[in-house]
Coordinates of C-alpha atoms and ligand atoms in Angstrom, one line a residue:
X1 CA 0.0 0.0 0.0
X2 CA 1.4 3.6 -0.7
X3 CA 1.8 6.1 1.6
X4 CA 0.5 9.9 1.9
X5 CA 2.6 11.8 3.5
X6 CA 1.1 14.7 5.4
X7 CA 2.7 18.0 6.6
X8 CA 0.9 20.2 9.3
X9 CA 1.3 23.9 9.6
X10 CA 0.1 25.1 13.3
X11 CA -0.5 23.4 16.2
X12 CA -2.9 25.1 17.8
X13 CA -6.5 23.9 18.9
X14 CA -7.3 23.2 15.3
X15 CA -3.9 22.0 14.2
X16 CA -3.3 19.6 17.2
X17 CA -7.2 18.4 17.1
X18 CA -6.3 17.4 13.6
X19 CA -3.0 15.4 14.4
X20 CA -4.9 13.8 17.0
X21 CA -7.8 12.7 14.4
X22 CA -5.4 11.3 11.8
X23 CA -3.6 9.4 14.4
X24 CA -6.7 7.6 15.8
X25 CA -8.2 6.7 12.7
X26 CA -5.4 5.6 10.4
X27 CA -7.3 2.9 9.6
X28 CA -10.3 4.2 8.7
X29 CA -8.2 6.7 6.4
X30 CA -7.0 3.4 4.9
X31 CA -10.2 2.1 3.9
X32 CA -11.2 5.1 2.4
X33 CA -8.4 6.1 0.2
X34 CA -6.6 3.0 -0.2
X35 CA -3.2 4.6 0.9
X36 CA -1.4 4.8 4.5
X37 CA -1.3 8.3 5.9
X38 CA 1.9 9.5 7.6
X39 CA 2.5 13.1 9.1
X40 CA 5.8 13.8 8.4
X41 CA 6.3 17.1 10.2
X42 CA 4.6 20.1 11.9
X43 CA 5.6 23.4 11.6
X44 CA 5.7 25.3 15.4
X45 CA 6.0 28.8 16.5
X46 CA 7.5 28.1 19.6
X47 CA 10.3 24.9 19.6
X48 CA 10.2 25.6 24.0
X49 CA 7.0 24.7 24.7
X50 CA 6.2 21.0 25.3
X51 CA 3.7 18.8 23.0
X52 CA 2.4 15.5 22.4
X53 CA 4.1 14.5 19.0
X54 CA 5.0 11.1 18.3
X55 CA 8.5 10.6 18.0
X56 CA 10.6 10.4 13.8
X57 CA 7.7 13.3 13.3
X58 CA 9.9 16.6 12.4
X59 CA 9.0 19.5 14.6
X60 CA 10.4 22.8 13.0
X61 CA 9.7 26.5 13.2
X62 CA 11.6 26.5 10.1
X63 CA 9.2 26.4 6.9
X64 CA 12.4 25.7 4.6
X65 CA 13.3 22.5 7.0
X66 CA 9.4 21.1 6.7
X67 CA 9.4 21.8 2.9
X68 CA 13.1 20.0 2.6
X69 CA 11.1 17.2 3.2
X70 CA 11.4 14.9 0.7
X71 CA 8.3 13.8 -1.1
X72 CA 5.3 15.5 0.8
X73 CA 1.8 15.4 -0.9
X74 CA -0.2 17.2 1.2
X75 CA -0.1 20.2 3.5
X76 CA -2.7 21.3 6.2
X77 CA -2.7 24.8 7.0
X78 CA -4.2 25.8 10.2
X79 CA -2.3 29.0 11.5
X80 CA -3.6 32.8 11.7
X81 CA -3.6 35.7 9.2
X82 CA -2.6 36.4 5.6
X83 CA 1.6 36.1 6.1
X84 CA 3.5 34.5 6.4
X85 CA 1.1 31.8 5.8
X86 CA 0.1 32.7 1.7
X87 CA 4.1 32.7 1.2
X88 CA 4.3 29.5 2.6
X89 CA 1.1 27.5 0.8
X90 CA 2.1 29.4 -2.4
X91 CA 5.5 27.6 -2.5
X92 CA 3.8 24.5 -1.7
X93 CA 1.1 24.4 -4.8
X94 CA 4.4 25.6 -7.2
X95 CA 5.3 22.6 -5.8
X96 CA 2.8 20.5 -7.0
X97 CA 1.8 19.7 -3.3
X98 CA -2.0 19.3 -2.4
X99 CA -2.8 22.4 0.3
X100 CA -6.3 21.6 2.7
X101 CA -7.0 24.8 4.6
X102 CA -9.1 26.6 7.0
X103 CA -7.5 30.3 6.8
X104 CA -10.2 32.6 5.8
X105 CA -8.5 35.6 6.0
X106 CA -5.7 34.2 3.7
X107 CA -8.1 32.5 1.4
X108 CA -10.6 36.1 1.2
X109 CA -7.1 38.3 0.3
X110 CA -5.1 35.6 -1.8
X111 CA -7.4 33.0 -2.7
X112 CA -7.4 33.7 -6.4
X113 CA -3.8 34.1 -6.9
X114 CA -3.6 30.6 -4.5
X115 CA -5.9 28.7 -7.0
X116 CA -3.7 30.3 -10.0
X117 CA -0.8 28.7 -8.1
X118 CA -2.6 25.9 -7.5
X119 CA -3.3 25.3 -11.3
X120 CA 0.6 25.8 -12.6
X121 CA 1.2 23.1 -10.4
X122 CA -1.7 21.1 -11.1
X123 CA -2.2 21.1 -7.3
X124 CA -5.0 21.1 -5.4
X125 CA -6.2 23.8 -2.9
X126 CA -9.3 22.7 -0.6
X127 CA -10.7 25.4 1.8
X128 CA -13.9 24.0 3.4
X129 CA -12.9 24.9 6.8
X130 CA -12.7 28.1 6.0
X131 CA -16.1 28.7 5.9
X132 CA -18.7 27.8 8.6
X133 CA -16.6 25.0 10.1
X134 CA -18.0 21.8 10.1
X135 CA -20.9 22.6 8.1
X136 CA -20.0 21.6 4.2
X137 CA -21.0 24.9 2.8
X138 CA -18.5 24.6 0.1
X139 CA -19.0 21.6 -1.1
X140 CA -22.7 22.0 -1.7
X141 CA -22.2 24.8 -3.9
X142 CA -19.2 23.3 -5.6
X143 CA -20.7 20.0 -6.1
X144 CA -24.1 19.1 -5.4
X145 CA -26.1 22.9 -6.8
X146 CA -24.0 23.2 -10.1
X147 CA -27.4 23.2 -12.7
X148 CA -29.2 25.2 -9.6
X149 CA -29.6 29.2 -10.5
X150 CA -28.7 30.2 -6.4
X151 CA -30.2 33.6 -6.3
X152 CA -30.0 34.3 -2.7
X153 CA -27.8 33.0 0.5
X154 CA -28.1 34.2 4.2
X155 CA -25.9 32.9 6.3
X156 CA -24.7 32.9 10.1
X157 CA -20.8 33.1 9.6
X158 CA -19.1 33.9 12.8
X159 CA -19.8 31.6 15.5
X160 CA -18.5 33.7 18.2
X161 CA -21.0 36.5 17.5
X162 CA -24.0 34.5 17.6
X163 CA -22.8 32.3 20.8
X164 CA -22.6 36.4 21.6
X165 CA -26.1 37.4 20.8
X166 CA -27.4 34.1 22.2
X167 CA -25.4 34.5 25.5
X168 CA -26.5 38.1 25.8
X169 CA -30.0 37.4 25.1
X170 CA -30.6 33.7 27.7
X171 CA -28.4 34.7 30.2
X172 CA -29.0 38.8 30.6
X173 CA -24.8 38.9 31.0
X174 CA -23.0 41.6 29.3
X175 CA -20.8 41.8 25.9
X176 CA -18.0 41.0 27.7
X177 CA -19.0 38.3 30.0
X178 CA -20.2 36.5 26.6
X179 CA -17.3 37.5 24.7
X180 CA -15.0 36.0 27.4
X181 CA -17.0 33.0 27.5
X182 CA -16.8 32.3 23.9
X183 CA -12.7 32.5 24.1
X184 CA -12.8 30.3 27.1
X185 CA -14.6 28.0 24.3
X186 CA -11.2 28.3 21.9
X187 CA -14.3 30.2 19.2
X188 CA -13.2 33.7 18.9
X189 CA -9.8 34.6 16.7
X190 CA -7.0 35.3 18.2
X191 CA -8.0 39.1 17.6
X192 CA -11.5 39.0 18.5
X193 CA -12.1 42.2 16.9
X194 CA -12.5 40.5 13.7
X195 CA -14.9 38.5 15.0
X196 CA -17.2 41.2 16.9
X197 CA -16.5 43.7 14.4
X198 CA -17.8 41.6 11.5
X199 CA -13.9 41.1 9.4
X200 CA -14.4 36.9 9.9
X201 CA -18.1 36.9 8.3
X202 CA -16.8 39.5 5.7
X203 CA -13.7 37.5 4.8
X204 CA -16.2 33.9 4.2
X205 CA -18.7 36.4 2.1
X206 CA -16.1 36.6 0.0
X207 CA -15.2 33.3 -0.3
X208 CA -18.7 32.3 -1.0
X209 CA -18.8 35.0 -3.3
X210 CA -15.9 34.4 -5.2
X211 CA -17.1 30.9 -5.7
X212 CA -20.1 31.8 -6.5
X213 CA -19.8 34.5 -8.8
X214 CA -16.1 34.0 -10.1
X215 CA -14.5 37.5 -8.6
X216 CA -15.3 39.3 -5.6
X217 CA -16.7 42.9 -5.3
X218 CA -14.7 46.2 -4.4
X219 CA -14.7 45.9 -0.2
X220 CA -15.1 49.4 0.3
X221 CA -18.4 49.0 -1.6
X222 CA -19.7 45.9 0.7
X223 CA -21.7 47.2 3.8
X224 CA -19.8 46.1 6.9
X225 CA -21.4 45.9 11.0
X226 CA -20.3 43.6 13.3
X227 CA -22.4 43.3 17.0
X228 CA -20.1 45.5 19.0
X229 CA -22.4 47.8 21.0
X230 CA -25.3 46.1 20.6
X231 CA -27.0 46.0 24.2
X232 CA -29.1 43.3 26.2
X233 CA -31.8 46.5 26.0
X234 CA -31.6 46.2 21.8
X235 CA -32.2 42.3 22.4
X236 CA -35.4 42.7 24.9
X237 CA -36.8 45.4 22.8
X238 CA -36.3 43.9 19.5
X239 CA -37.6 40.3 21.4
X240 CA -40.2 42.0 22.3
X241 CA -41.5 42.9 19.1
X242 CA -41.1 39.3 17.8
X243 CA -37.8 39.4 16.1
X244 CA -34.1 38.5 16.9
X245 CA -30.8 40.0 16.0
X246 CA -28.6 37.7 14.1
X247 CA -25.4 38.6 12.5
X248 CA -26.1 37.9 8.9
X249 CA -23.7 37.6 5.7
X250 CA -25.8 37.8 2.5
X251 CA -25.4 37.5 -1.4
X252 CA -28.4 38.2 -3.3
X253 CA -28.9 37.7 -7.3
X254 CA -31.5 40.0 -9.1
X255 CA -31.3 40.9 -12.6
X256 CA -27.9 39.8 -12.9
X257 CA -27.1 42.1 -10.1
X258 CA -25.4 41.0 -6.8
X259 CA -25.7 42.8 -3.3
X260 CA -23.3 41.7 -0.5
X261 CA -23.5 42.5 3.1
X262 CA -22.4 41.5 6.9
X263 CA -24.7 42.9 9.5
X264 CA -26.5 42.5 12.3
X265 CA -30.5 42.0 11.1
X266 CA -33.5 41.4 12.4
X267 CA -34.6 38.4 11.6
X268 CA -38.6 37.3 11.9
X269 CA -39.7 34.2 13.3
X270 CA -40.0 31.9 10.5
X271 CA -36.6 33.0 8.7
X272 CA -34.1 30.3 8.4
X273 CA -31.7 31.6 10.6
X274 CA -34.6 33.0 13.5
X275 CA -33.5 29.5 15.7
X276 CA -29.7 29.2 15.0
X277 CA -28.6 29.6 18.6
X278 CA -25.3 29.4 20.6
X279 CA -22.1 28.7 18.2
X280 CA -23.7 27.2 15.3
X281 CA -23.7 28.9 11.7
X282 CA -26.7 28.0 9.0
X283 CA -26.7 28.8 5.2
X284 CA -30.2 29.1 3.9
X285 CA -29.7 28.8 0.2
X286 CA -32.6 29.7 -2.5
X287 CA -31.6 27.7 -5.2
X288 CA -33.9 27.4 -8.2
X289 CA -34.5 23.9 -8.8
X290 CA -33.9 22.8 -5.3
X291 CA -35.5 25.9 -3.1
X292 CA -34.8 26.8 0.1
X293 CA -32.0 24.5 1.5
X294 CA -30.5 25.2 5.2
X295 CA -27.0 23.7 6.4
X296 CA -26.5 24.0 10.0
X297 CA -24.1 23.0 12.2
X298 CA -21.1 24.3 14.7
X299 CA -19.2 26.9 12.6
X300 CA -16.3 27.3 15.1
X301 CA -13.8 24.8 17.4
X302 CA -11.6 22.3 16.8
X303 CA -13.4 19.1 16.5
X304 CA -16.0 20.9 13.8
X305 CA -12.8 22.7 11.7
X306 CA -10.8 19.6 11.8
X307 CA -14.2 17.5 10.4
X308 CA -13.6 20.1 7.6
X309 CA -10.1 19.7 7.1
X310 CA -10.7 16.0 7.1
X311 CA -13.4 15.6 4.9
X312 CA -11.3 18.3 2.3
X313 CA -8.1 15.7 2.7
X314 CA -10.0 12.3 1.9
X315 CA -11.9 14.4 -0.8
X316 CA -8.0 15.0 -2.3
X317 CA -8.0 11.6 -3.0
X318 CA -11.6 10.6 -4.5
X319 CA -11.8 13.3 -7.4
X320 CA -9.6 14.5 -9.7
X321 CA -12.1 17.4 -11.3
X322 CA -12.9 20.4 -9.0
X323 CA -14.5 23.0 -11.1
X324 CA -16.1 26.0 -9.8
X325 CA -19.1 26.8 -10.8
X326 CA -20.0 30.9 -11.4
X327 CA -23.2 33.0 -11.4
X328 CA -23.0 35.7 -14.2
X329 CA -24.1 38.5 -12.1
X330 CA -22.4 42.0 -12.0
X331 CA -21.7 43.0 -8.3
X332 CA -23.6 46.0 -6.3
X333 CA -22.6 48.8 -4.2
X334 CA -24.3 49.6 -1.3
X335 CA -27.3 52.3 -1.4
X336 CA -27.2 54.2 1.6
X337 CA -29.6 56.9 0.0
X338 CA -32.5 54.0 -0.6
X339 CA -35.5 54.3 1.5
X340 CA -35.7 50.5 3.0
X341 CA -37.1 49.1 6.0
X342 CA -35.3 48.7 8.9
X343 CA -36.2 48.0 12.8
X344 CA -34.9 50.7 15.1
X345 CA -34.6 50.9 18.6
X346 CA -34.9 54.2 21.0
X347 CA -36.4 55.5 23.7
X348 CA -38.6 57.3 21.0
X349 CA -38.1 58.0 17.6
X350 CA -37.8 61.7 15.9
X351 CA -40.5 62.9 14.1
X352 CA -38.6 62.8 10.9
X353 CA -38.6 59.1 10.3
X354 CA -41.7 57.6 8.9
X355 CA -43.0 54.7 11.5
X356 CA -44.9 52.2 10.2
X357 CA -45.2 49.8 13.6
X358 CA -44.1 50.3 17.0
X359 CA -43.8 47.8 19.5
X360 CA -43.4 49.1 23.3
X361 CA -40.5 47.5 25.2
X362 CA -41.4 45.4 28.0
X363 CA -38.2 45.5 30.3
X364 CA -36.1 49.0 29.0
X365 CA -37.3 51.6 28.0
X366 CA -36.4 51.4 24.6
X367 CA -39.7 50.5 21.8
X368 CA -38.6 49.3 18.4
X369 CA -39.9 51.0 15.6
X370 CA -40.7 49.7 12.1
X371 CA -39.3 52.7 10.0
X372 CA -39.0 53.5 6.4
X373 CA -35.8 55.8 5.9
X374 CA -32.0 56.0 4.1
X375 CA -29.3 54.2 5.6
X376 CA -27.9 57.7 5.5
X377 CA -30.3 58.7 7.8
X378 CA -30.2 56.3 10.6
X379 CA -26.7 56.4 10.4
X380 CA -26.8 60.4 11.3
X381 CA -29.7 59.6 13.8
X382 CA -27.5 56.7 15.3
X383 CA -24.6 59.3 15.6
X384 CA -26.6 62.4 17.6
X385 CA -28.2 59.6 20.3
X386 CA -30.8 59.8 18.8
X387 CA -31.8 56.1 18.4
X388 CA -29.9 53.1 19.9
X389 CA -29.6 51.0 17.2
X390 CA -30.8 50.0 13.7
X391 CA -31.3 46.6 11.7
X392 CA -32.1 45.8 8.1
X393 CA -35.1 43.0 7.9
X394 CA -34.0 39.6 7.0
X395 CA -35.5 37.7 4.3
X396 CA -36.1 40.1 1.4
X397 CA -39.6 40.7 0.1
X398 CA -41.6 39.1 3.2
X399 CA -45.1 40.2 4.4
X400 CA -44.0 41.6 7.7
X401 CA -47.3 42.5 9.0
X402 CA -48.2 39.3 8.4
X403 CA -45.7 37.4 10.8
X404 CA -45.3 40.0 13.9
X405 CA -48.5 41.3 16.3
X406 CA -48.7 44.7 16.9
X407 CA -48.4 45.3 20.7
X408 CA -48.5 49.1 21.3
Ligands
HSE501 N1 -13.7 32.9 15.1 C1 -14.4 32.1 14.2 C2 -15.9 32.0 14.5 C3 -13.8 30.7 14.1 O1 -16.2 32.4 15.6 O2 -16.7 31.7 13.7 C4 -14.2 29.9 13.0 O3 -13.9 30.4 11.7

């Protein structure tokens, strides 16, 4: 039987969790792909500190010593940020090595040039852990929705905001109590700005986007928000009313036009996403043959991201044709001088936005309000105290007077 041999970059909780994986099921890995799978070496940060690496594996912080190796097929990336990381899986590809990896930040910046790489070297570069962990995101839109038209995706992203929200919104604790709690879980980034501040949902968008649409738009055009600042009084008003605030990346397809955007929404119940609690993500995909499909699953931690990685390697080895398939659909900026609807919260709202609904807080004493106004304008409103907070309605075109009581 031939042997795979198997290079790891990181060690961290998603690096190690995948040593450990291969380790225990070598057999299993056997049976699948017909070969033996060998790690080979495992490039550290730190050669001090003390791990559990079987002995005759190489353990380098040198990227030059782990690439000397001779004959290596396939590399697992699981380390942080764009460098030196893209130098590293670029030489690889040139190579003609295989590269599995769950670095969305890398993938979002360099993933084109990477799968141009990839191509001269007739390598392959897998990246299903990059998005939504453990949920197989990628792989039903490379593989299983190619004749589908997919004309809209919402999707829960960043597990560490919505264990956020959820925490905020069961347990009445503050952002900080839930943010610390979702570290103590190994979810957030190492910088958990990029998770609270919306830069990990962006970076998957544009993965998604990129394999749905072939390119990716101009980021300066794509409306970023993350959920710092919102307040257990934004969650108990906007409860109230019969919505919940979920952090929401979203692609939608009209006319050949695409719209991209990361924000917190309010989400009716009903929507796809209105029950995706604690550190699971969900896709809800409109496809046109197939409908409304909805992955869900845990989007962050090691068992979930190493699943990925896992499922990505033996994939390696059980298809030799990965083509992506593209929507031909020119990309949108956003409008912030459209009147849209939107639910805001405040104390009570200035006589220059038109209310449509108000729902009267129950515990603060914020109401939301169903208003028809410019992002423009809630934006200035937002920034003279005016109102608390603001939220585009999920699920585009719904009846909403239909699916929430009026409780003034
Ligand atoms: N920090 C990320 C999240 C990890 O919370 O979703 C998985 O990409």
């Amino acid at each position: 039987m031939t042997t795979i041999k198997v290079a790891l970059l990181g060690f961290g909780t998603v690096g190690s969790s995948v040593y450990q994986t291969i380790q225990s099921r070598r057999s299993k890995f056997e049976r699948l792909i017909g070969k033996k799978v060998e790690i080979v070496g495992v490039l550290i940060q730190d050669e001090t500190k003390q791990r559990n690496i079987a002995d005759g594996i190489l353990v380098t912080s040198s990227f030059e010593e782990l690439l000397a190796i001779p004959e290596i097929d396939v590399i697992i990336e699981a380390i942080n940020g764009i460098e030196p990381g893209a130098g590293y899986l670029s030489r690889a590809l040139e190579k003609g090595i295989h590269v599995v990896t769950a670095n969305k930040e890398l993938l979002a910046h360099e993933g084109q040039s990477l799968r141009e790489t990839a191509a001269k070297g007739h390598a392959q570069l897998k990246f299903e852990a990059a998005v939504a962990g453990g949920v197989p995101i990628i792989g039903t839109l490379q593989q299983l929705l190619q004749v589908n038209e997919v004309s809209n995706v919402e999707a829960i992203l960043n597990g560490t905001s919505n264990y956020i929200l959820t925490e905020i919104a069961e347990n009445q604790v503050g952002f900080q109590a839930a943010l610390h709690s979702a570290q103590k879980h190994g979810y957030a980034e190492a910088d958990p700005g990029n998770d609270v501040d919306g830069w990990d949902a962006f970076y998957k968008l544009m993965i998604l986007c990129e394999l749905l649409l072939g390119k990716q738009p101009d980021w300066t055009q794509v409306s970023r928000r993350g959920i710092r600042g919102i307040t257990l009084a934004d969650i108990q008003v906007v409860e109230t009313a019969g919505w919940r605030i979920k952090h929401i990346a979203s692609l939608q397809v009209k006319e050949e036009k695409a719209q991209l955007r990361v924000e917190p929404m309010a989400v009716p119940e009903g929507h796809p996403l209105y029950e995706v609690s604690g550190v699971d993500n969900a896709v809800s995909i409109q496809g046109d043959l197939a409908g409304n499909l909805k992955l869900q699953g845990p989007g962050a931690g090691a068992l979930p991201t190493a699943s990925a990685i896992l499922e990505d390697f033996v994939q390696l080895y059980k298809e030799s044709d990965n083509r992506n398939r593209s929507i031909d659909a020119s990309i949108l900026a956003e409008d912030s001088n459209r009147l849209q609807d939107w639910l805001a919260t405040a104390p009570s709202i200035p006589k220059t936005a038109a209310v449509k609904q108000r729902w009267k807080g129950k515990q603060a004493d914020n109401n939301a309000y169903l208003v028809s106004a410019t992002e423009g304008e809630l934006e200035k409103l937002l920034q003279a105290g005016k109102i608390c907070n603001f939220f585009r309605l999920a699920g585009a075109g719904r009846e909403i007077a239909d699916t929430v009581p009026i409780l003034i």
